[in-house]
Short mmCIF file of N, CA and C in Angstrom, two decimals:
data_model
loop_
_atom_site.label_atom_id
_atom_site.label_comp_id
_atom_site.label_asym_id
_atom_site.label_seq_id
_atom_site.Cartn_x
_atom_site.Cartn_y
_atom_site.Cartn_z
N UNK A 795 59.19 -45.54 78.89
CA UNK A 795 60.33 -44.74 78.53
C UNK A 795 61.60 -45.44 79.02
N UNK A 796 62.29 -45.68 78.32
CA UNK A 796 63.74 -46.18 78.14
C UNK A 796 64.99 -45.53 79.24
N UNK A 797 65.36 -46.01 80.16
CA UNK A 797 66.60 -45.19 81.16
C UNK A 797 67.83 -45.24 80.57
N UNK A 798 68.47 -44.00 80.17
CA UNK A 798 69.81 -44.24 79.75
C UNK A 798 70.98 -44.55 80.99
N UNK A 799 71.87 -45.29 80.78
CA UNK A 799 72.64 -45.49 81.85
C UNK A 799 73.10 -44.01 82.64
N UNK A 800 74.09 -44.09 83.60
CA UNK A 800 74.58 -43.25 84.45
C UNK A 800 75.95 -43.65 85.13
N UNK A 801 76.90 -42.98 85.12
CA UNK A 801 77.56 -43.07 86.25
C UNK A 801 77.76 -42.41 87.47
N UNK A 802 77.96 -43.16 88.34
CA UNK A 802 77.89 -42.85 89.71
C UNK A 802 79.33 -41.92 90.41
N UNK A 803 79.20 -41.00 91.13
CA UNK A 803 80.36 -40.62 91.62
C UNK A 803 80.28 -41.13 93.27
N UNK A 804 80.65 -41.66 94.44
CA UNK A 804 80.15 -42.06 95.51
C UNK A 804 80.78 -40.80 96.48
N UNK A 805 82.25 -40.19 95.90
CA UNK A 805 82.85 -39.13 96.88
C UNK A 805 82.29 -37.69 96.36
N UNK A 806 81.64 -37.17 95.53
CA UNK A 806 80.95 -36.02 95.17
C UNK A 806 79.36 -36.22 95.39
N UNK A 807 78.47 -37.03 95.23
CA UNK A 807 77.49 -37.70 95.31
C UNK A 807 77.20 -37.15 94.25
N UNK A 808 77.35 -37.01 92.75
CA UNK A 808 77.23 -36.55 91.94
C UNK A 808 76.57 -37.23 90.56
N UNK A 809 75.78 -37.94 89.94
CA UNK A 809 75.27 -38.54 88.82
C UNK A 809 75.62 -38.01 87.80
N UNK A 810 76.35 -38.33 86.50
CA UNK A 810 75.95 -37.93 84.90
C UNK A 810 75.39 -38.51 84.47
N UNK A 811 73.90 -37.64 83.97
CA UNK A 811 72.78 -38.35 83.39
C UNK A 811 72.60 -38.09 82.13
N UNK A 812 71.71 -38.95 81.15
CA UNK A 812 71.88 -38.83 79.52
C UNK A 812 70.54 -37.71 79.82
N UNK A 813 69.31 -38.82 79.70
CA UNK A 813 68.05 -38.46 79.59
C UNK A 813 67.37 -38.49 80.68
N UNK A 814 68.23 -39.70 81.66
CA UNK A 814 67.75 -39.94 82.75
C UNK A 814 66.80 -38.94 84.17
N UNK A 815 66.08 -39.59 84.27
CA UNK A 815 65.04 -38.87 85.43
C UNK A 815 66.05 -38.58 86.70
N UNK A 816 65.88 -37.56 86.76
CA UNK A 816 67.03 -36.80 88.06
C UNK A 816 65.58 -36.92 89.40
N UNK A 817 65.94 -37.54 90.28
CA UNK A 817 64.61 -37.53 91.33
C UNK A 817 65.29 -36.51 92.41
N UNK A 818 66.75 -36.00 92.40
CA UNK A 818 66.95 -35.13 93.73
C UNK A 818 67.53 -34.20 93.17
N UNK A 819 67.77 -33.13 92.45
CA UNK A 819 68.53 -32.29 92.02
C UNK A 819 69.18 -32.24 90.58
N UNK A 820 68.77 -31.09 89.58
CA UNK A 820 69.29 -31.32 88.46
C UNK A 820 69.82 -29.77 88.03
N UNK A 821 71.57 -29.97 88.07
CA UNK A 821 72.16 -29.00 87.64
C UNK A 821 73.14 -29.48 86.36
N UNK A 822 72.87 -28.27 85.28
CA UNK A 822 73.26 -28.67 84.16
C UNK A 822 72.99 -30.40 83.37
N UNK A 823 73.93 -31.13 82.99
CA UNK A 823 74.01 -32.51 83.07
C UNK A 823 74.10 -33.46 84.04
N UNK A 824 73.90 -32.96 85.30
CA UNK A 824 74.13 -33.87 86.34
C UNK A 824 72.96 -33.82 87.51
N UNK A 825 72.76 -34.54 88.18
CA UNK A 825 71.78 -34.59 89.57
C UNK A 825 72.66 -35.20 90.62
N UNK A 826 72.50 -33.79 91.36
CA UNK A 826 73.19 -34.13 92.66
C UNK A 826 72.12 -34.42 93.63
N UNK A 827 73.13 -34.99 94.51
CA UNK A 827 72.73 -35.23 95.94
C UNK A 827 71.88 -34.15 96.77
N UNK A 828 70.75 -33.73 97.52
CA UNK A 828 70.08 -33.08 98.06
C UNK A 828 71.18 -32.66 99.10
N UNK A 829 71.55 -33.54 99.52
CA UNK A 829 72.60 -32.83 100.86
C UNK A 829 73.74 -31.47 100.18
N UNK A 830 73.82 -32.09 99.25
CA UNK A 830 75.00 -30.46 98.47
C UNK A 830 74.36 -29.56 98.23
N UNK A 831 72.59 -29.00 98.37
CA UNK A 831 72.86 -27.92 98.55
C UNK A 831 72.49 -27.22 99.16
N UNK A 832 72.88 -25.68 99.11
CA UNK A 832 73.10 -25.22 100.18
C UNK A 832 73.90 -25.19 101.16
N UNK A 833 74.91 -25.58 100.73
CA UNK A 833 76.44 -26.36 101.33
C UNK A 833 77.56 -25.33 101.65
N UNK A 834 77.43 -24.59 100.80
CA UNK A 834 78.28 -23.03 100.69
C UNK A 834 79.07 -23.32 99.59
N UNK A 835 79.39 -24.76 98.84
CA UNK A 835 80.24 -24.75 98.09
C UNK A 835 79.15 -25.29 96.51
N UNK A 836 79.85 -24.94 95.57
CA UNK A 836 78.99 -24.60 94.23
C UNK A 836 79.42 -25.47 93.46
N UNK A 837 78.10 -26.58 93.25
CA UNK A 837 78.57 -27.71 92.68
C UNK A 837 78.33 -27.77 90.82
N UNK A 838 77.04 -27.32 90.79
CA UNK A 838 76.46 -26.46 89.67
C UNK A 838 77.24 -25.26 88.77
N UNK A 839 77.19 -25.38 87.31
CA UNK A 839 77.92 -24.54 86.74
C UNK A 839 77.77 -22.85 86.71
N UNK A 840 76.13 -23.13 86.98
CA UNK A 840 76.08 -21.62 87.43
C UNK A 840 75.53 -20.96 88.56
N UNK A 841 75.86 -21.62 89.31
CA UNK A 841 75.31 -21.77 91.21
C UNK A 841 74.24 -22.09 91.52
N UNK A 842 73.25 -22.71 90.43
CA UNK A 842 72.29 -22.93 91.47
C UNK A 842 71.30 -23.53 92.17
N UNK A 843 72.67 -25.00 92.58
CA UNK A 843 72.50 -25.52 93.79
C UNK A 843 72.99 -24.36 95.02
N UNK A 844 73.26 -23.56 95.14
CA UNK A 844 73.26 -22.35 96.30
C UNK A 844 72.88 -20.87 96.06
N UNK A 845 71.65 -21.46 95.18
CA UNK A 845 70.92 -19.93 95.24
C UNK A 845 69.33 -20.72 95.76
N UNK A 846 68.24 -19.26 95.50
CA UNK A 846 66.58 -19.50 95.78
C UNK A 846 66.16 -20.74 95.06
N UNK A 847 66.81 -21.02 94.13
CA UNK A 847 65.95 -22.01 93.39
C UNK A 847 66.50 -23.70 93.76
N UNK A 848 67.33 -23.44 94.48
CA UNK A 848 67.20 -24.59 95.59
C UNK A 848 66.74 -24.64 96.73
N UNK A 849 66.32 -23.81 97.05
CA UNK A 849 65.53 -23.39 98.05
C UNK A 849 66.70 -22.82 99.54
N UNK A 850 67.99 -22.07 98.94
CA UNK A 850 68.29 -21.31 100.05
C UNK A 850 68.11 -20.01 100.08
N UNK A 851 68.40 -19.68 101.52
CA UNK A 851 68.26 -18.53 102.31
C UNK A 851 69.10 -17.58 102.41
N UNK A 852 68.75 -16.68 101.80
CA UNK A 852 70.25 -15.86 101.75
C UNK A 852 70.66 -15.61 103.75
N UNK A 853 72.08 -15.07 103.51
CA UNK A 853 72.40 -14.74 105.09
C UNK A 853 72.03 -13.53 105.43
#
């Protein structure tokens, strides 16, 4: 299977991927960084890198 390119964000840790295999996080068109979530801040268009299905905990 064929990798479509990507660009890199280095200050969001943020990927836009075509088709590409997301190995840490995939919200909407993009795969973020494992460290964003659960962060308190909502990187994802519809939160959820900071809900259960990233695996947080509510307070």
């Amino acid at each position: 299977m064929a990798r479509i390119p990507f660009e890199w964000s280095d200050s969001a840790r943020i990927q836009t991927l075509g088709w590409a295999a997301c190995d840490q996080f995939l919200c909407d068109d993009h795969c973020i960084s494992s460290d964003l979530l659960c962060d308190g801040v909502v990187h994802c268009l519809h939160g959820g890198d900071e809900s259960v299905i990233a695996g947080c905990v509510g307070e």
